[in-house]
Short mmCIF file of C-alpha atoms in Angstrom, two decimals:
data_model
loop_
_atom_site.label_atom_id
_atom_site.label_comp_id
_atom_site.label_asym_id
_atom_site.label_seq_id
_atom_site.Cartn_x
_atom_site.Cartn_y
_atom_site.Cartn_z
CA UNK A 1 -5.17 15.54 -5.78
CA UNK A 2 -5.22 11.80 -7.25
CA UNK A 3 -7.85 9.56 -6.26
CA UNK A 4 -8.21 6.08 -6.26
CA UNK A 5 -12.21 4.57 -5.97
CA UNK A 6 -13.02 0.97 -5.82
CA UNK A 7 -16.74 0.43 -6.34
CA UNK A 8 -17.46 -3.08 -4.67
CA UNK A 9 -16.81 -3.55 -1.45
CA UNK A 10 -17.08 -7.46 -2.29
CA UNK A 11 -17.11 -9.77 -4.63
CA UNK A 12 -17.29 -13.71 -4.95
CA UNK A 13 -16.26 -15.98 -7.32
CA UNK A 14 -16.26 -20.02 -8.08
CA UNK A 15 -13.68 -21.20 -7.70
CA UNK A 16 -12.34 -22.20 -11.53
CA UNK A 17 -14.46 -19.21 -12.49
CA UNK A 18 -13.07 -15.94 -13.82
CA UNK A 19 -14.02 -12.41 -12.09
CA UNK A 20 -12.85 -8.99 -12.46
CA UNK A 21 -12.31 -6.50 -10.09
CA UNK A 22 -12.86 -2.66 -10.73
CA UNK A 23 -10.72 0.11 -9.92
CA UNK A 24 -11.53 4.06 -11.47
CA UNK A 25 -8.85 7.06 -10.95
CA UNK A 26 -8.66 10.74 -10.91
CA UNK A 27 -5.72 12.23 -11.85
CA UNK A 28 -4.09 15.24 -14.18
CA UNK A 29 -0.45 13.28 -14.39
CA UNK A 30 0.28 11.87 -18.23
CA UNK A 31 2.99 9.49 -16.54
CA UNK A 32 1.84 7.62 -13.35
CA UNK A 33 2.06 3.41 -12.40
CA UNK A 34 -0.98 1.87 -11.30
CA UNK A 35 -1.12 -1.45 -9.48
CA UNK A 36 -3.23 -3.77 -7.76
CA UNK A 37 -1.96 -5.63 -4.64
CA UNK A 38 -3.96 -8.20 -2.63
CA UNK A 39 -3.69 -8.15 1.59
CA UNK A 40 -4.59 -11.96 3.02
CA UNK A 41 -5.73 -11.96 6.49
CA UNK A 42 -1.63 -11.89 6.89
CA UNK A 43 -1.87 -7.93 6.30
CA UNK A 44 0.91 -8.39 4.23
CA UNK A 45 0.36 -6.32 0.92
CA UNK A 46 1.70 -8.35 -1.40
CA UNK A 47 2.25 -6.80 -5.68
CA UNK A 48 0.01 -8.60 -7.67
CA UNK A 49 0.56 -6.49 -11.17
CA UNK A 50 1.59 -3.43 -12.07
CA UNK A 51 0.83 -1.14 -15.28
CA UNK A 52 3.40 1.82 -16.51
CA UNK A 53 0.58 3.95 -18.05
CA UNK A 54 2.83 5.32 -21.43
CA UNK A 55 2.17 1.58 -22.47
CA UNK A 56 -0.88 0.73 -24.40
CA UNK A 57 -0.30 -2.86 -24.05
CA UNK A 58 -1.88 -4.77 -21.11
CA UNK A 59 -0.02 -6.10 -18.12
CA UNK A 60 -0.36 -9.76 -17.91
CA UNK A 61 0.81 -12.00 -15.17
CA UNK A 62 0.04 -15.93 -15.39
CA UNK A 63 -3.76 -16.02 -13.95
CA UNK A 64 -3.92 -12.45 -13.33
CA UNK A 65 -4.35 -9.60 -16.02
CA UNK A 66 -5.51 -5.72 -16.52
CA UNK A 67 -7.82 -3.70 -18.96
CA UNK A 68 -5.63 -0.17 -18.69
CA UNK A 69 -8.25 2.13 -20.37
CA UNK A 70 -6.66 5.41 -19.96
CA UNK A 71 -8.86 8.34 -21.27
CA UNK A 72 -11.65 6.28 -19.48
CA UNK A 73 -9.61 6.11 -16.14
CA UNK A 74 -10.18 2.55 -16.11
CA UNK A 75 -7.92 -0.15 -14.38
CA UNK A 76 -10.32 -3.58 -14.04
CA UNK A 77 -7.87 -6.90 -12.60
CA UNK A 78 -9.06 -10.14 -13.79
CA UNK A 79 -8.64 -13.01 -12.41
CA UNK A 80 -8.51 -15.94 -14.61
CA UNK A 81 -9.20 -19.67 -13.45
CA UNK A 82 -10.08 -18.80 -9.52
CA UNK A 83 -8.19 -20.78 -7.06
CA UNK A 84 -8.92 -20.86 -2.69
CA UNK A 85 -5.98 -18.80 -2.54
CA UNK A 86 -7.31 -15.49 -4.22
CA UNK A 87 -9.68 -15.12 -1.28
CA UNK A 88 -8.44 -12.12 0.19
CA UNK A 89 -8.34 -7.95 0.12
CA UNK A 90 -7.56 -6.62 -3.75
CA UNK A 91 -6.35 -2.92 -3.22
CA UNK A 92 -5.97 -1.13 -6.35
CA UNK A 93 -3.29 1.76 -5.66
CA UNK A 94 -1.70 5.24 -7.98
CA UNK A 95 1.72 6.47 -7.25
CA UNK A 96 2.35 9.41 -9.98
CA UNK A 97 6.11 9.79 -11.59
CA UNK A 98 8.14 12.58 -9.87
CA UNK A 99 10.54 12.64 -12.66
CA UNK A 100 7.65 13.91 -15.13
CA UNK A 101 6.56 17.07 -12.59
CA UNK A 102 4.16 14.18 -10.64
CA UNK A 103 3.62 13.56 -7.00
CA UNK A 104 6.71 12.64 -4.70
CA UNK A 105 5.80 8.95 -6.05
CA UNK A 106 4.01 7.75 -3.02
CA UNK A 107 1.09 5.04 -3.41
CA UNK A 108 -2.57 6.41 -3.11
CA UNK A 109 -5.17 3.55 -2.55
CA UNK A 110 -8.47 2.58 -2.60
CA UNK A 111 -11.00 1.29 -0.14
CA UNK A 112 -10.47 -1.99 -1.43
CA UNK A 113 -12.59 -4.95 -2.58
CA UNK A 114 -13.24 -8.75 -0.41
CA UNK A 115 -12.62 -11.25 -2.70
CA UNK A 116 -14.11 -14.61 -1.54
CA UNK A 117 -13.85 -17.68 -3.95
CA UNK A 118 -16.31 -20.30 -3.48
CA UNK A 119 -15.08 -24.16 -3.60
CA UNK B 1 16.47 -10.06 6.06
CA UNK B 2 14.55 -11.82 3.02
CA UNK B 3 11.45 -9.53 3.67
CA UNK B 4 10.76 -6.02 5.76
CA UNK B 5 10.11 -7.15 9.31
CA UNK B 6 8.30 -5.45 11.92
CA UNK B 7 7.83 -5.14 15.81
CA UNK B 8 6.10 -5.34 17.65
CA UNK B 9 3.38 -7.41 15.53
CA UNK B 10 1.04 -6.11 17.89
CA UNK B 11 0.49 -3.72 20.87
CA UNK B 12 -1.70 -2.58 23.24
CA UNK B 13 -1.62 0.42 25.21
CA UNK B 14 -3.31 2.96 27.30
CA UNK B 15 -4.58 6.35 25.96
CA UNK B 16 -1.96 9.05 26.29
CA UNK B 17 1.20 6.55 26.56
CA UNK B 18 3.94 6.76 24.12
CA UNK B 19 4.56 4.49 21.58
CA UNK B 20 8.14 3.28 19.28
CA UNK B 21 6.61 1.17 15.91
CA UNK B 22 10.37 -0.23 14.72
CA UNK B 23 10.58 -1.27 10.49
CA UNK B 24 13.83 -2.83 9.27
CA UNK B 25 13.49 -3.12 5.23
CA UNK B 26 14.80 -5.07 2.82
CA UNK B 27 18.72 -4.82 2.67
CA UNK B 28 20.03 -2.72 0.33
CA UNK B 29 16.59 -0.54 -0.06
CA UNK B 30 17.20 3.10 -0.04
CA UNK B 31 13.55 3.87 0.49
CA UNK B 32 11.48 3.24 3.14
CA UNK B 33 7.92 4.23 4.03
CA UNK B 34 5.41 4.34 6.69
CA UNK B 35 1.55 3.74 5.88
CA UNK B 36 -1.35 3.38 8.16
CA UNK B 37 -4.35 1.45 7.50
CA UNK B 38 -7.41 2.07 9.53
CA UNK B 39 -10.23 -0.83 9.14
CA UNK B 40 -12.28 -0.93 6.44
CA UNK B 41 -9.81 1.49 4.26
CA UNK B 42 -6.73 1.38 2.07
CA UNK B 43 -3.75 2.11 3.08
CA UNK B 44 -2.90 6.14 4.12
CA UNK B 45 0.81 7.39 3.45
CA UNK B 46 2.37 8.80 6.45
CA UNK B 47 6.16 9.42 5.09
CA UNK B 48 8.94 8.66 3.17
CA UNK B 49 12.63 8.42 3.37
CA UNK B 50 15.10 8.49 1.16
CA UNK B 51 18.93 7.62 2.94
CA UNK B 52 18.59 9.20 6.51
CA UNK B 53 16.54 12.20 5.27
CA UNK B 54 12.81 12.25 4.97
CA UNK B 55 11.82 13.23 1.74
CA UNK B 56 7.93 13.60 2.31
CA UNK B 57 6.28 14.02 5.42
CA UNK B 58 3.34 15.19 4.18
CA UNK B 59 1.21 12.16 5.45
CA UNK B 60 2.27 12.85 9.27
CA UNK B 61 -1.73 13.80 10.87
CA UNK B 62 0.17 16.11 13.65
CA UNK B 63 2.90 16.81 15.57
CA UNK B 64 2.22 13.51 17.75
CA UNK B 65 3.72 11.91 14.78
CA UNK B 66 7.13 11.28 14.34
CA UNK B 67 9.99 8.96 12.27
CA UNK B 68 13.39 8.49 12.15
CA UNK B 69 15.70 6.46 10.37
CA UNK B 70 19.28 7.56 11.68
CA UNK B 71 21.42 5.05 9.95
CA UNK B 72 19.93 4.71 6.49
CA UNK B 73 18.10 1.28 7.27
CA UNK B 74 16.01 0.68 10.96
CA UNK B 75 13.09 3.17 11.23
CA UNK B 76 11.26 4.08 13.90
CA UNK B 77 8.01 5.29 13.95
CA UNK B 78 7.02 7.32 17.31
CA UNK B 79 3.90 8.35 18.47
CA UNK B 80 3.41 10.42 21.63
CA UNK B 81 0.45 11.16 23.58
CA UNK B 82 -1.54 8.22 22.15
CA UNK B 83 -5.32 8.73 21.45
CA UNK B 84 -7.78 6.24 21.03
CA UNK B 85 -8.24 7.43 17.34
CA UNK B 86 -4.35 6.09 16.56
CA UNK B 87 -5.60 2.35 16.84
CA UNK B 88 -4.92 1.05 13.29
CA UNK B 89 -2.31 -1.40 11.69
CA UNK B 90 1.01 0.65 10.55
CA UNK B 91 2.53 -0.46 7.48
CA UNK B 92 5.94 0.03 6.63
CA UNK B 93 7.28 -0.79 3.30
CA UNK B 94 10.58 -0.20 1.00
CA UNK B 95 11.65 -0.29 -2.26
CA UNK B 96 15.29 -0.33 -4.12
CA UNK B 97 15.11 3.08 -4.68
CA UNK B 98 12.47 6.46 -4.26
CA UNK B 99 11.03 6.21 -8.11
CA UNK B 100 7.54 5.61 -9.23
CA UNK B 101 9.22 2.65 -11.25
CA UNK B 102 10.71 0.85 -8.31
CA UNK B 103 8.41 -2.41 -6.96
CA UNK B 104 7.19 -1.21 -3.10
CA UNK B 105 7.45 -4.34 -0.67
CA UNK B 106 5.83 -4.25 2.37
CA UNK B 107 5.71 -5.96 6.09
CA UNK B 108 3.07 -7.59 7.76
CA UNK B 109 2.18 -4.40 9.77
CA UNK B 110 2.61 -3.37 13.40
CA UNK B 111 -2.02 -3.86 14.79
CA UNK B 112 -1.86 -0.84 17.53
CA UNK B 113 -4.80 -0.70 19.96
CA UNK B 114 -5.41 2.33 21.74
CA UNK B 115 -7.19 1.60 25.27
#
């Protein structure tokens, strides 16, 4: 079964500042999507950026960006220039490709990391 | 709608009582899903539909656990004999179609509290 493990439960950042947010993964799939989404106190899960993992090159999306590292696992978000806004819940999240012999597709999350930016 | 909407936003009810969570997705989304989130974790899969038909059910804890979605759109999530154990926020989400490559959007969550 896939797993999905976030190592800090919290993290803070200036605001202006950059910080990066770790997410490792367990899986025997060769085709999967990763993602990161971030929950305000809202609850709504809203798609921050998402990686297709047969593509070497990173995702990138304005302030936010990924280092993929596959054979490591690896999935870091960084967060460049740090606004009041990013304060919230960063969930990093698997869903495997059913078209490639992978899981029915479904999104498999982590625990989750606080993200509190400092003014 | 613009979004996937929820009701209620919140409920409250005794231990035992039954329970309808209702999603209505985005329009035009052939897949919808039901998550739960208890506090402190990520979000758990419960099930997914594809059309009418649920395609994976695997997420369902037990047989108190149950979803429809008759029409193709509105689902309902229904949970009978309600334990104190159920109180989490229940996340329901869609996406254009069932594949891995299809963006998931979700609501804002239906916050049950089991007393």
């Amino acid at each position: 079964a896939q797993t999905v493990t976030q190592s800090q439960p919290e993290m803070s950042v200036q605001e202006a500042e950059t910080v990066t947010l770790s997410c490792t993964y367990d899986t025997s799939e060769s085709d999967y999507y990763l993602f990161w989404y971030k929950q305000p106190p809202s609850r709504q899960m809203i798609l921050v950026i998402r990686q297709e993992a047969y593509k070497q090159q990173n995702a990138t999306e304005n302030r936010f960006s990924v280092n993929f590292q596959k054979a490591a696992k690896s999935f870091s978000l960084k967060i460049s220039d740090s606004q009041l806004g990013d304060a919230a819940m960063y969930f990093c999240a698997y869903r495997g490709d059913p078209n490639y012999g992978g899981s029915q597709g479904n999104l498999i999350f982590g625990k989750g990391t606080k993200l509190s930016v400092k003014p | 709608g613009a979004g996937v909407s929820q009701t209620p936003s919140n409920k409250v009810t005794e231990k035992g009582k039954y329970v309808e969570l209702r999603c209505d997705p985005i329009s035009g989304h052939t897949a919808l899903y039901w998550y739960r989130q208890s506090l402190g974790q990520g979000p758990e899969f419960l099930i997914y539909f594809q059309g009418t038909g649920a395609a994976d059910d695997s997420g369902l804890p037990n047989d108190r656990f149950f979803a429809v979605r008759p029409e193709g759109s509105v689902s309902t999530l229904k949970i009978q004999r309600t334990e104190r154990g159920d109180s989490a926020v229940y996340l329901c989400a869609s996406s254009l179609r069932g594949g891995s490559g299809n963006t998931i959007y979700f609501g804002e969550g239906s916050w049950l509290t089991v007393v």
